[in-house]
Backbone as numpy.savetxt, mean C-alpha at the origin, in Angstrom:
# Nx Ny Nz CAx CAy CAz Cx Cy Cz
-4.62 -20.84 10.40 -5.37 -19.95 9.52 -5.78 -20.69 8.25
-7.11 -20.32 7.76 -7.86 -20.90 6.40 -6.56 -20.95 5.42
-6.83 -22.06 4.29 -5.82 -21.84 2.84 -4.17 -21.44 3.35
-3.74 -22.04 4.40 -2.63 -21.16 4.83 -1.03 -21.77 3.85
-1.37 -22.71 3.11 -0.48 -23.04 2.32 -0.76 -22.27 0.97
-1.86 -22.06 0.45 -2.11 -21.31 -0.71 -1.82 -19.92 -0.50
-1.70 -19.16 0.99 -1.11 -18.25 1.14 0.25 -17.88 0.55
1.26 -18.90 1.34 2.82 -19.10 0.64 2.60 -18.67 -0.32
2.31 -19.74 -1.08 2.31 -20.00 -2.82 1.92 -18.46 -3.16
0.96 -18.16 -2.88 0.57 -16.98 -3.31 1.22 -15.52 -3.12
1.73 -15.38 -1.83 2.61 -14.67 -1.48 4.29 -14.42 -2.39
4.64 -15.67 -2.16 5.97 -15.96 -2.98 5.79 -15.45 -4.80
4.91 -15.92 -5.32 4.30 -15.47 -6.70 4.35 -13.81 -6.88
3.44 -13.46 -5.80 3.52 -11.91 -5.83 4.73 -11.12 -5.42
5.39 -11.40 -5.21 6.51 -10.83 -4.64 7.57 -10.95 -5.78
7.66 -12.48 -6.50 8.45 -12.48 -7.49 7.96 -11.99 -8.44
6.22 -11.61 -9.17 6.04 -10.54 -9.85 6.21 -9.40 -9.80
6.37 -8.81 -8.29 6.52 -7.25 -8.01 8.02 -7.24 -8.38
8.92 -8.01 -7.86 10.68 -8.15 -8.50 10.91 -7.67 -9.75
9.77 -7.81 -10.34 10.54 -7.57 -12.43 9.85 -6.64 -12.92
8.63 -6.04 -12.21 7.70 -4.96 -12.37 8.16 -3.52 -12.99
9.64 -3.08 -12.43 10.32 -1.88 -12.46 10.29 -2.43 -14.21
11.05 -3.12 -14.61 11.58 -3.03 -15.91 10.12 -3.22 -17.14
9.33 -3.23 -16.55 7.76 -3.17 -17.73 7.21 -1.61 -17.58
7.97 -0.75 -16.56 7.16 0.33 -16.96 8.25 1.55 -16.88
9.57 1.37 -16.44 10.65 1.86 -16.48 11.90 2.45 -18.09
12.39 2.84 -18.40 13.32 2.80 -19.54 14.86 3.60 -18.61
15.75 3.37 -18.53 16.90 3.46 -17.81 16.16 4.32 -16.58
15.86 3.49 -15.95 15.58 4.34 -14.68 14.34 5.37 -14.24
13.84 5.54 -15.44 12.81 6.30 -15.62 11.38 6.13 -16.10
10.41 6.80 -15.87 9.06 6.51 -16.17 9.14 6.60 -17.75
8.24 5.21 -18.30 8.36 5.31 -19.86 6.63 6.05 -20.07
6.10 6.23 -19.19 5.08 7.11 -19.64 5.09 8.84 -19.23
4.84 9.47 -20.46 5.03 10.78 -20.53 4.15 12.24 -20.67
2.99 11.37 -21.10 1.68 12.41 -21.44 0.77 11.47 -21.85
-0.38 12.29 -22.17 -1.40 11.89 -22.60 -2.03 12.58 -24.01
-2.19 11.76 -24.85 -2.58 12.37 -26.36 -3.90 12.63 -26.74
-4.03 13.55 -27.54 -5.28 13.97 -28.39 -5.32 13.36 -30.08
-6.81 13.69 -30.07 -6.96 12.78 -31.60 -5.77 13.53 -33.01
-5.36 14.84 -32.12 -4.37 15.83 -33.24 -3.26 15.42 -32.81
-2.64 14.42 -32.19 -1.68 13.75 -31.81 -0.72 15.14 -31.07
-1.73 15.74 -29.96 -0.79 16.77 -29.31 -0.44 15.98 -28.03
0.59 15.75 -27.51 0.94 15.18 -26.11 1.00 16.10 -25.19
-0.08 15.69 -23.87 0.25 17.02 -22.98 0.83 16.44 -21.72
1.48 17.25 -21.05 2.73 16.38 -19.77 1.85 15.79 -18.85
1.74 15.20 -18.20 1.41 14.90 -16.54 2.22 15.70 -15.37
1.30 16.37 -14.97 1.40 16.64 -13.61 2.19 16.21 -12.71
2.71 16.49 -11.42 3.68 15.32 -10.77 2.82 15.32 -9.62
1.49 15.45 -9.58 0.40 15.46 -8.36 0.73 13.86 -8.24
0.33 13.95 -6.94 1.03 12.30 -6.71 -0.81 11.32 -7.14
-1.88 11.97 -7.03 -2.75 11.55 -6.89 -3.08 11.47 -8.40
-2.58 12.41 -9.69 -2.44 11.98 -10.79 -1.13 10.64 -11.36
-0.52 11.13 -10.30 0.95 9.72 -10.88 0.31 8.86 -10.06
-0.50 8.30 -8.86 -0.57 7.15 -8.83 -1.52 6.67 -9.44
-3.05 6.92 -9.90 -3.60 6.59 -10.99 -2.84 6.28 -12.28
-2.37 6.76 -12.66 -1.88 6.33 -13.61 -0.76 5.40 -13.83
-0.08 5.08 -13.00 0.22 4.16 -12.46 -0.31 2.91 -12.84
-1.29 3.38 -11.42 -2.19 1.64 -11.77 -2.84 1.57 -12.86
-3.13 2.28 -14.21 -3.92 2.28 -15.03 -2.77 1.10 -15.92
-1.24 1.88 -15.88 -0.13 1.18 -16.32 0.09 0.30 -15.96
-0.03 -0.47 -14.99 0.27 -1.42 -14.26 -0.64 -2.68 -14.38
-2.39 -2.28 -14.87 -2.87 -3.26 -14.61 -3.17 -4.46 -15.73
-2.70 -4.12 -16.90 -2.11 -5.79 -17.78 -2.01 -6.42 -17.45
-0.39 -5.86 -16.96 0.15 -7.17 -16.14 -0.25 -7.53 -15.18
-1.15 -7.13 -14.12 -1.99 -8.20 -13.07 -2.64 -8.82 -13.94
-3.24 -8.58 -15.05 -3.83 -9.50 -15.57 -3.32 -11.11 -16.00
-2.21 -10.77 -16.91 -1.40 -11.82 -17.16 -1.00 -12.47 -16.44
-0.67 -12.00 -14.59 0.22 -12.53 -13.65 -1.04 -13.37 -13.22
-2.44 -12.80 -13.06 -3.40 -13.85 -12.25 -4.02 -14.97 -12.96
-3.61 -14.50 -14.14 -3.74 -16.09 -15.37 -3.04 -17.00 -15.77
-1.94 -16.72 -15.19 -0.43 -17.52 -15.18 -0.35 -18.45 -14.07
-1.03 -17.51 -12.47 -1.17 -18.34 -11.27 -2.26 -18.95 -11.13
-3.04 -19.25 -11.93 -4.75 -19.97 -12.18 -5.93 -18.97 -10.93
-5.68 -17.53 -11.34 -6.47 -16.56 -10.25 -7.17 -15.65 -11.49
-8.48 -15.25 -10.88 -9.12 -14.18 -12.14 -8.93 -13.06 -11.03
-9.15 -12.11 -11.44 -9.00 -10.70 -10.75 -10.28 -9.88 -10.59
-10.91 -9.52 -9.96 -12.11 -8.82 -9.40 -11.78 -7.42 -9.07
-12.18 -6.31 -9.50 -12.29 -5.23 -8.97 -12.77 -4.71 -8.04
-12.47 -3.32 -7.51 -13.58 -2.88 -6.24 -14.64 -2.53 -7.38
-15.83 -2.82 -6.33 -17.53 -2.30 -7.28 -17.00 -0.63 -7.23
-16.82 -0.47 -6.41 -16.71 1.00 -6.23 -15.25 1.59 -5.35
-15.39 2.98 -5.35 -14.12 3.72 -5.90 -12.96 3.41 -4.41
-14.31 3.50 -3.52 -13.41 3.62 -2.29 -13.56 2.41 -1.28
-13.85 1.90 -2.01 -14.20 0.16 -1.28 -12.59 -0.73 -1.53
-12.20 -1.58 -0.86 -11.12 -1.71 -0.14 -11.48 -3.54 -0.73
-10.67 -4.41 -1.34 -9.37 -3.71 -1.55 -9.58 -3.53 -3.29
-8.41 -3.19 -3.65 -8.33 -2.41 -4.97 -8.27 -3.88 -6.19
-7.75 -4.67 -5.68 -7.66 -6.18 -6.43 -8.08 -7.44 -5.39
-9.39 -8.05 -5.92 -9.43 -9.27 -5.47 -9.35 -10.12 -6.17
-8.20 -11.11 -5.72 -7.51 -12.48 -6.85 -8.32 -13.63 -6.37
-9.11 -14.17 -7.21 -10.10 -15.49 -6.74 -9.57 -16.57 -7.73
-9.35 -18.04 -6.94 -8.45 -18.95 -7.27 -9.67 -19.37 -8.64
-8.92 -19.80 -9.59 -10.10 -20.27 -10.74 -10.86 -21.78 -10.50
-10.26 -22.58 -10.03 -10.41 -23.93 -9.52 -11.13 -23.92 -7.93
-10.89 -22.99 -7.07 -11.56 -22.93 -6.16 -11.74 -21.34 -5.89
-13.07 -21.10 -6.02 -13.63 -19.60 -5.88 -13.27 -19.21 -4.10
-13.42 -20.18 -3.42 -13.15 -19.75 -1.80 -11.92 -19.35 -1.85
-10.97 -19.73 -2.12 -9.81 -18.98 -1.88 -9.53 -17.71 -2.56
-9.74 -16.48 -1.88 -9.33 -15.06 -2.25 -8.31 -14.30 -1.67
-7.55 -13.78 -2.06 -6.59 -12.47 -1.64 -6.75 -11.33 -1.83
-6.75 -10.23 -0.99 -6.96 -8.71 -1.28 -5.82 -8.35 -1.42
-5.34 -7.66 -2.72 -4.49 -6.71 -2.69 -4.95 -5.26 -3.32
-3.99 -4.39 -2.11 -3.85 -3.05 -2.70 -3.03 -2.01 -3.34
-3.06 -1.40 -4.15 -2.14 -0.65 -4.74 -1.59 0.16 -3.91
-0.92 0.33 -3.59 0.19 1.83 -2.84 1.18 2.48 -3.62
1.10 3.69 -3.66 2.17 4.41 -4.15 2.43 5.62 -3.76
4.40 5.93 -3.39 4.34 6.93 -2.52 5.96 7.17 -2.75
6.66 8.30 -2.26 8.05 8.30 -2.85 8.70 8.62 -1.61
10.06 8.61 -2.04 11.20 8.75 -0.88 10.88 10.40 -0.75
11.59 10.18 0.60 11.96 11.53 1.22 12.75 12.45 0.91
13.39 13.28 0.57 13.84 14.07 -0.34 14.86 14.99 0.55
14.40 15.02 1.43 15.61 15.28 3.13 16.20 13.74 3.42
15.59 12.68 3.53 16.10 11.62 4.37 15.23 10.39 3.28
16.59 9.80 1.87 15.91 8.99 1.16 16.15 7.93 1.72
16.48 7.20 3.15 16.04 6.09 3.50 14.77 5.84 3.93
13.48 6.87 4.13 12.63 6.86 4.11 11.33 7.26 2.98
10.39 6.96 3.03 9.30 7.18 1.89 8.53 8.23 3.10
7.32 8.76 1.69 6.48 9.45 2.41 4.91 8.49 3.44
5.38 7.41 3.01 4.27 6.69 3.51 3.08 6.14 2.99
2.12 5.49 3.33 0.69 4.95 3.13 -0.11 4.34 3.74
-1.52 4.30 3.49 -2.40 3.96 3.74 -2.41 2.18 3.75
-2.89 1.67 4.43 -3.11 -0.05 4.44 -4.76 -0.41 5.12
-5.17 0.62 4.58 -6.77 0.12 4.63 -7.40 0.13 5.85
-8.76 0.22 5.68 -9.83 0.91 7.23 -9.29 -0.09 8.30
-9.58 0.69 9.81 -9.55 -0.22 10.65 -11.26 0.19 11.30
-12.26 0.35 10.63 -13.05 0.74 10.70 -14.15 -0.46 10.59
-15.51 -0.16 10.42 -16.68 -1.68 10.42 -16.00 -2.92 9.53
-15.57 -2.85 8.39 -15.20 -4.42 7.76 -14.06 -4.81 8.82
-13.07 -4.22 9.01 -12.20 -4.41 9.98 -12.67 -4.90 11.30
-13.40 -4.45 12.20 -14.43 -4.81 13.16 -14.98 -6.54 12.70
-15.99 -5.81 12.12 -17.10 -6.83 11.53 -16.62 -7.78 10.64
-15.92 -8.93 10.62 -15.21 -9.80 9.77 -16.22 -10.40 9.25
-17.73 -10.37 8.79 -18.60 -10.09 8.36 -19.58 -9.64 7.29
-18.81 -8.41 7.62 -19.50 -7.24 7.38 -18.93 -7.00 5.71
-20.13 -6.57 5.26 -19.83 -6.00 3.23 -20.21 -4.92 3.20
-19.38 -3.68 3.98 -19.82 -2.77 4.01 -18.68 -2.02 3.34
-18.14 -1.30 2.58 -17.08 -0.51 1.67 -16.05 -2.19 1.70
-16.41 -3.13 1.25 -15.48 -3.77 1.11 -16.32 -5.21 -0.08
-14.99 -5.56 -0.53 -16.18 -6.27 -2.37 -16.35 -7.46 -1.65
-15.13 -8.36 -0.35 -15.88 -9.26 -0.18 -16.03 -9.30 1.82
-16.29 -10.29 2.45 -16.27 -9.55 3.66 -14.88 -9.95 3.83
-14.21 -9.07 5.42 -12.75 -9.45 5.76 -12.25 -11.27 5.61
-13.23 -11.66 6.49 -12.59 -13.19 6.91 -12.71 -13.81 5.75
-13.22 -13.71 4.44 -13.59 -14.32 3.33 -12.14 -14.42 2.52
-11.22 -13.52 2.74 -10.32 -13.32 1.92 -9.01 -14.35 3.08
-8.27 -14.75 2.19 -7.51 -15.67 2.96 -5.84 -14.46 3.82
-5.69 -13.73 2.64 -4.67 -12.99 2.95 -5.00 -11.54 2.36
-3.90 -10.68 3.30 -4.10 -9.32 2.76 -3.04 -8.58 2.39
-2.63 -8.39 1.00 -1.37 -7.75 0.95 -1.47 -6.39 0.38
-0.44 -6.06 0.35 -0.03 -4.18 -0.44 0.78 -4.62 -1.46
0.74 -4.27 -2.52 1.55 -4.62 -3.53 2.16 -2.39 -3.78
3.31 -2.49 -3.60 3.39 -0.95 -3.42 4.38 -0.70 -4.71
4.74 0.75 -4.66 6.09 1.12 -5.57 6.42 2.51 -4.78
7.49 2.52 -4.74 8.26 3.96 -4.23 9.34 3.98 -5.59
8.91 5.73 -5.49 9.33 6.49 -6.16 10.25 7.64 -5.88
11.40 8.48 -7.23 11.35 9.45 -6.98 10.93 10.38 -7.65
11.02 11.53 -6.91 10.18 12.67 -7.89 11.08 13.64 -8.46
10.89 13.54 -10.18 12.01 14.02 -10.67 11.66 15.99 -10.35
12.72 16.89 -10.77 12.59 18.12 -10.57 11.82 19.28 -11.58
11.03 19.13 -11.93 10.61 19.38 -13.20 9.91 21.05 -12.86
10.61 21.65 -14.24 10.42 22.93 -13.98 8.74 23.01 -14.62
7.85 24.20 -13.74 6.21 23.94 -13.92 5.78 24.66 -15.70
7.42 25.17 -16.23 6.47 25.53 -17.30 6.39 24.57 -18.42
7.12 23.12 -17.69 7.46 22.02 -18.55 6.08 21.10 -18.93
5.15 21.45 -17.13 4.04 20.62 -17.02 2.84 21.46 -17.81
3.26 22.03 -18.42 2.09 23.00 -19.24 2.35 23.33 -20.71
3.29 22.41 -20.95 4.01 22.46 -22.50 3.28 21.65 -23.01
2.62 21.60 -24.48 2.26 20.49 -25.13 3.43 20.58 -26.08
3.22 19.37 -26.98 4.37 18.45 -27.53 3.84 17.73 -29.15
4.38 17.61 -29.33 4.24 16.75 -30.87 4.39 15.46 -30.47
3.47 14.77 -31.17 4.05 12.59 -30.28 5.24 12.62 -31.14
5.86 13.25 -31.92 7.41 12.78 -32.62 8.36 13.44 -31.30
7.73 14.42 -31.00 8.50 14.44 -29.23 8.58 14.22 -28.46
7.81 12.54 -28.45 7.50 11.94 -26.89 8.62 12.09 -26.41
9.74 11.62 -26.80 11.02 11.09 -25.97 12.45 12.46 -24.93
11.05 13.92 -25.75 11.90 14.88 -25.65 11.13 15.27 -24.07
9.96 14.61 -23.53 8.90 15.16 -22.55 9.82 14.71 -21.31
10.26 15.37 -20.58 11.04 14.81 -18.55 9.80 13.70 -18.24
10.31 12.76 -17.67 9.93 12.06 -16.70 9.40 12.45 -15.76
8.03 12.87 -14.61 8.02 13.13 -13.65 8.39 11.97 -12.25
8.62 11.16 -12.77 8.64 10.22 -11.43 10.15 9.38 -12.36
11.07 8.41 -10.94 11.95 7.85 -11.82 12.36 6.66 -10.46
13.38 5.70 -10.73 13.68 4.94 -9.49 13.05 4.78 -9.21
12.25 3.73 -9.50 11.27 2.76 -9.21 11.64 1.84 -8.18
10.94 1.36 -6.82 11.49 0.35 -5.92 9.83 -0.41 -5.84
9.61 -2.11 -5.93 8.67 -1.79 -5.74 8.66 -3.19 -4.94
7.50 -3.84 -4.13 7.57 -4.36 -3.26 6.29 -5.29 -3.04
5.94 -6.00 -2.76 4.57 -6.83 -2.16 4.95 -7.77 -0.52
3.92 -7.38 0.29 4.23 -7.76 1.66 2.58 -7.92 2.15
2.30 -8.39 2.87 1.31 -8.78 3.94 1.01 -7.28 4.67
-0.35 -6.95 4.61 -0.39 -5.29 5.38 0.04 -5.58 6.68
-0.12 -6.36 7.34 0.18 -6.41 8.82 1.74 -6.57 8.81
2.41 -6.94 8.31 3.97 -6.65 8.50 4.81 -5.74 7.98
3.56 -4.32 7.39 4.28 -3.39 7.67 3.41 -2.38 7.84
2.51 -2.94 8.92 1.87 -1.83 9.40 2.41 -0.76 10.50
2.28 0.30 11.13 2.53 1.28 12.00 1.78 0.78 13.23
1.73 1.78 13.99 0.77 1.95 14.92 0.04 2.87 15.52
0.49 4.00 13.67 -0.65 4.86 13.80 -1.61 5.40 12.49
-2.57 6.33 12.83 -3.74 6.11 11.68 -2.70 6.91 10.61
-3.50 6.56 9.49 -2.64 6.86 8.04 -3.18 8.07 7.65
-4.17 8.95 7.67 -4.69 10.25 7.31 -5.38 10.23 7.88
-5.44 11.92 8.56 -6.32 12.90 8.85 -7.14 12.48 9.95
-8.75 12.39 9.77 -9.55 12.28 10.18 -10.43 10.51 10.00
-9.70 10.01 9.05 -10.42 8.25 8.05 -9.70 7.64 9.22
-10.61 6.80 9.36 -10.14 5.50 10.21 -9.03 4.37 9.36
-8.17 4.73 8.92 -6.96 4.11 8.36 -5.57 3.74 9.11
-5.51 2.66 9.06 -4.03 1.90 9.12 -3.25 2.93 8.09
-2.06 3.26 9.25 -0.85 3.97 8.60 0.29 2.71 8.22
1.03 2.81 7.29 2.06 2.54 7.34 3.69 2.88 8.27
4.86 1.93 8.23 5.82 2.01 8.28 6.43 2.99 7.22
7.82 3.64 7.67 8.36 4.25 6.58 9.76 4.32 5.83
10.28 3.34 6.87 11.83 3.13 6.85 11.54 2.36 5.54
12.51 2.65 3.88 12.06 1.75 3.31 13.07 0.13 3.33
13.98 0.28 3.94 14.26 -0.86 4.42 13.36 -1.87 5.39
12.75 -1.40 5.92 12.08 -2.31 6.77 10.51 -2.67 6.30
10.19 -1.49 5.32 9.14 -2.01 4.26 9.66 -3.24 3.56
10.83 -3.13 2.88 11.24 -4.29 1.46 11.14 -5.79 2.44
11.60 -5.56 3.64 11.69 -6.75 4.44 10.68 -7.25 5.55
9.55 -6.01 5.39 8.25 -6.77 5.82 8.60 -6.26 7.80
9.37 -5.01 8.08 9.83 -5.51 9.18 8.98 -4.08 9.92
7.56 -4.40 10.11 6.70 -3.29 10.74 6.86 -3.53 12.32
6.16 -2.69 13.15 5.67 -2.38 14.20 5.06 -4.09 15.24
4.33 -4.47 14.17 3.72 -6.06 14.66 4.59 -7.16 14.49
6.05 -7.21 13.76 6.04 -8.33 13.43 6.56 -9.38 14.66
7.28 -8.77 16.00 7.03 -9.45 16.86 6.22 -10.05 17.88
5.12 -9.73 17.78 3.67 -9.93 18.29 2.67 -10.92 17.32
2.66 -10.36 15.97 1.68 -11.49 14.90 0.81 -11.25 14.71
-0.02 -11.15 13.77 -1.09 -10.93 12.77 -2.15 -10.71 13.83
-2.72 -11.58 14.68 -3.43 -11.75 15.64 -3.71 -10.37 16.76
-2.43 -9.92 17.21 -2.10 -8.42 17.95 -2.50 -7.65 17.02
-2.23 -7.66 16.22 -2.39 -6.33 15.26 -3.84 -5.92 14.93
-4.52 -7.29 14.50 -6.13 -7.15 14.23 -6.98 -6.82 15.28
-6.15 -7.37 16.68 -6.68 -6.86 17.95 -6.24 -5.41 18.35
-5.36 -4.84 18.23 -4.54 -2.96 18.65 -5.74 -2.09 17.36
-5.92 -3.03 16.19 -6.47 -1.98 15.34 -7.83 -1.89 15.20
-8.66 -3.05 15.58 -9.47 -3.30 15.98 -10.20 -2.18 17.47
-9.06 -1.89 18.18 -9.47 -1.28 19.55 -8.79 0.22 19.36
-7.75 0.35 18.08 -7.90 1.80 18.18 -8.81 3.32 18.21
-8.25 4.21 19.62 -9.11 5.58 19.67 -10.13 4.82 20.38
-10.79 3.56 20.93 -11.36 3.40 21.68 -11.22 2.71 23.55
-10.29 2.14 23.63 -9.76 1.93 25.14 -9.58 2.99 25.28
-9.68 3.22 26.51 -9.07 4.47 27.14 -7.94 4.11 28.05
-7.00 4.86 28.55 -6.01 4.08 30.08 -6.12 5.47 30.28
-4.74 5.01 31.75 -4.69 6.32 32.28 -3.78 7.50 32.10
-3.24 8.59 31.84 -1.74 9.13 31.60 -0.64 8.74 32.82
0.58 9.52 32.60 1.50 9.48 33.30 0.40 10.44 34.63
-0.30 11.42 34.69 -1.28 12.34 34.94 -2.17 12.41 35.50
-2.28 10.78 35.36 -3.79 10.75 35.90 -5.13 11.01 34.75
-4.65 11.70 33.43 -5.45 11.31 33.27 -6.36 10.13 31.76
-7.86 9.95 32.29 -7.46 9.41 31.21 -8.04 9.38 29.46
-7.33 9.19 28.60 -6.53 9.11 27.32 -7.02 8.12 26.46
-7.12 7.97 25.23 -7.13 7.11 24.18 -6.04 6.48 24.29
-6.15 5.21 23.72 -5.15 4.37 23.54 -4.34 4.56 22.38
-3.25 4.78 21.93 -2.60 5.59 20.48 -1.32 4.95 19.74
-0.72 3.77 21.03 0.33 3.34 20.87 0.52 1.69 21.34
1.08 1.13 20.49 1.37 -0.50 20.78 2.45 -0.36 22.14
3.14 0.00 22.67 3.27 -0.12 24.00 2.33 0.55 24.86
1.68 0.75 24.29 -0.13 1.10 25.33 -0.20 0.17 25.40
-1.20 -0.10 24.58 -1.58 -1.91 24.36 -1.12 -2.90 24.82
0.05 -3.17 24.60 0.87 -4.35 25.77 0.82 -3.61 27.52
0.96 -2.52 27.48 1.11 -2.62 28.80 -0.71 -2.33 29.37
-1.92 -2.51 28.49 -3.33 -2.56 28.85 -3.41 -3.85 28.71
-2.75 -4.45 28.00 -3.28 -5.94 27.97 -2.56 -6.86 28.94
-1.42 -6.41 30.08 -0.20 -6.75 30.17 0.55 -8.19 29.91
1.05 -7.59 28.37 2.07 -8.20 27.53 2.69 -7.97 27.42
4.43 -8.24 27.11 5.85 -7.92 27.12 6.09 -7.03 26.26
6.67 -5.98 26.83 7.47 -5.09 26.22 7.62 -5.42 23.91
8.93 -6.85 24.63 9.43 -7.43 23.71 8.75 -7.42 22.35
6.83 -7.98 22.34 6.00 -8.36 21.36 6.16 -7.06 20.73
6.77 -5.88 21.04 6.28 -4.45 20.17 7.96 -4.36 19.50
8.05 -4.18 17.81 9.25 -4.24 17.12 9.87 -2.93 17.38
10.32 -2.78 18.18 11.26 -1.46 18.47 12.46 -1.01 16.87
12.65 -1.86 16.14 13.56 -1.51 15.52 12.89 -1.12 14.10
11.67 -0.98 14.03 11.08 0.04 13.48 10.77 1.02 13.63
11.82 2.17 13.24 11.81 3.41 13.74 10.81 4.06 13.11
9.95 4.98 13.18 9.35 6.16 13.02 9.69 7.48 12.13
9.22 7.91 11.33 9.96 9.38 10.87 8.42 10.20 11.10
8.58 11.51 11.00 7.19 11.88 10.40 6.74 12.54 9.16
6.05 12.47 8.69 5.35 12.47 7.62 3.34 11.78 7.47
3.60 12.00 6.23 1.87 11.85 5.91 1.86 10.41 5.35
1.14 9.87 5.66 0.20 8.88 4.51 -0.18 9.21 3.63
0.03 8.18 2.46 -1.12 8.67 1.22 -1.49 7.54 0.78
């Protein structure tokens, strides 16, 4: 594979930045951001909508990519637009060909079963995915980028009573406002080693995630005995092979032991010891 040593390097970097990440936006355990202020210095709470905490999030978060991609001789590129994939492109300063996509993820433990998260999204398996090519919802094309990672954070969600999220505050009371989110875990991995092998929401042509968060921290998805290669090929052909059922009849293809046994490949290549829970993507 292209740049496959600047991968390492690059990989290893991100991973040891995601390591120290908790303590720049954390204070014992907890979110150090609490509201949002007016010019009358009234603080009003945040929401615990996950789609307001993960924005804001990354709004918090993104300094320090800054500092981190100027430290590793990388400038940082945005998506042009909102839903174009991926959320950070790191372009080497000394050589513009070498790029990495990373994406933000954020999503919290399970609250029945906290060895698991609620899950996420790891980006279309749709035309850029296809079309390695193709600049279609994506800033540069697929094959252009050398690697593809998730830079994530799991959370928990603190208990916060709703007439708390509708209180405004004095900023001499920041420190008196709950936390909505706390326990910070956060992580950077390669999407394909902890991808699933099924779609991540609804109706979007999306790569789901893994959910065990042990086997997230350690990169230990659905593909990793098979290889980057299987995976771009299963996701590439998902909802379109058809086989046959136990039935007779026939079916979309939905599952990586489909796939090995349509392609016939060993059992073995599919990571069984990535278990499954259910839940949503986000």
């Amino acid at each position: 594979m292209k740049n496959e040593n600047e991968k390492v390097i690059f990989s290893k970097n991100l991973k040891k930045f995601a390591s120290a990440l908790a303590s720049q936006i954390a204070l014992n355990d907890e979110w150090t951001i609490r509201g949002f202020i007016d010019i009358f210095k009234n603080v009003y709470t945040i929401s615990s909508d996950t789609k307001i905490v993960s924005k804001i999030l990354e709004l918090h978060l993104f300094p320090h990519f800054m500092m981190f991609a100027k430290e590793i001789g990388y400038k940082i590129e945005l998506a042009t637009h909102q839903n174009w994939y991926p959320d950070l492109s790191f372009i080497n300063r000394d050589n513009p060909s070498v790029k990495f996509a990373v994406d933000l993820k954020t999503t919290y433990r399970n609250e029945d079963n906290p060895d698991f998260c609620n899950g996420f999204t790891l980006g279309s398996h749709g035309e850029y995915f296809i079309n390695r090519t193709s600049a279609k919802n994506i800033q540069y094309p697929y094959d252009d980028y050398s690697g593809h990672f998730c830079l994530g954070i799991i959370y928990i969600r603190s208990v916060i009573d709703k007439f708390e999220e509708t209180k405004i505050y004095n900023v001499d009371e920041v420190e008196n406002i709950p936390a909505v989110i706390r326990d910070f875990t956060f992580f950077a991995e390669e999407k394909w080693r902890i991808a699933s092998d099924k779609g991540g929401s609804g109706n979007t042509a999306n790569i789901g995630s893994i959910r065990k968060i042990e086997d997230i921290l350690s990169g230990n998805g659905v593909f990793v005995n098979a290889g980057e290669e299987y995976f771009d090929d299963y996701w590439a052909n998902f909802g379109k092979i058809e086989i046959l059922d136990k039935a007779g009849k026939r079916k979309k293809l939905s599952s990586f032991s489909e796939y090995l046994r349509y392609r016939g490949l060993p059992e073995t290549m599919n990571n069984s010891k990535a278990p499954k829970t259910k839940g949503k993507n986000t």
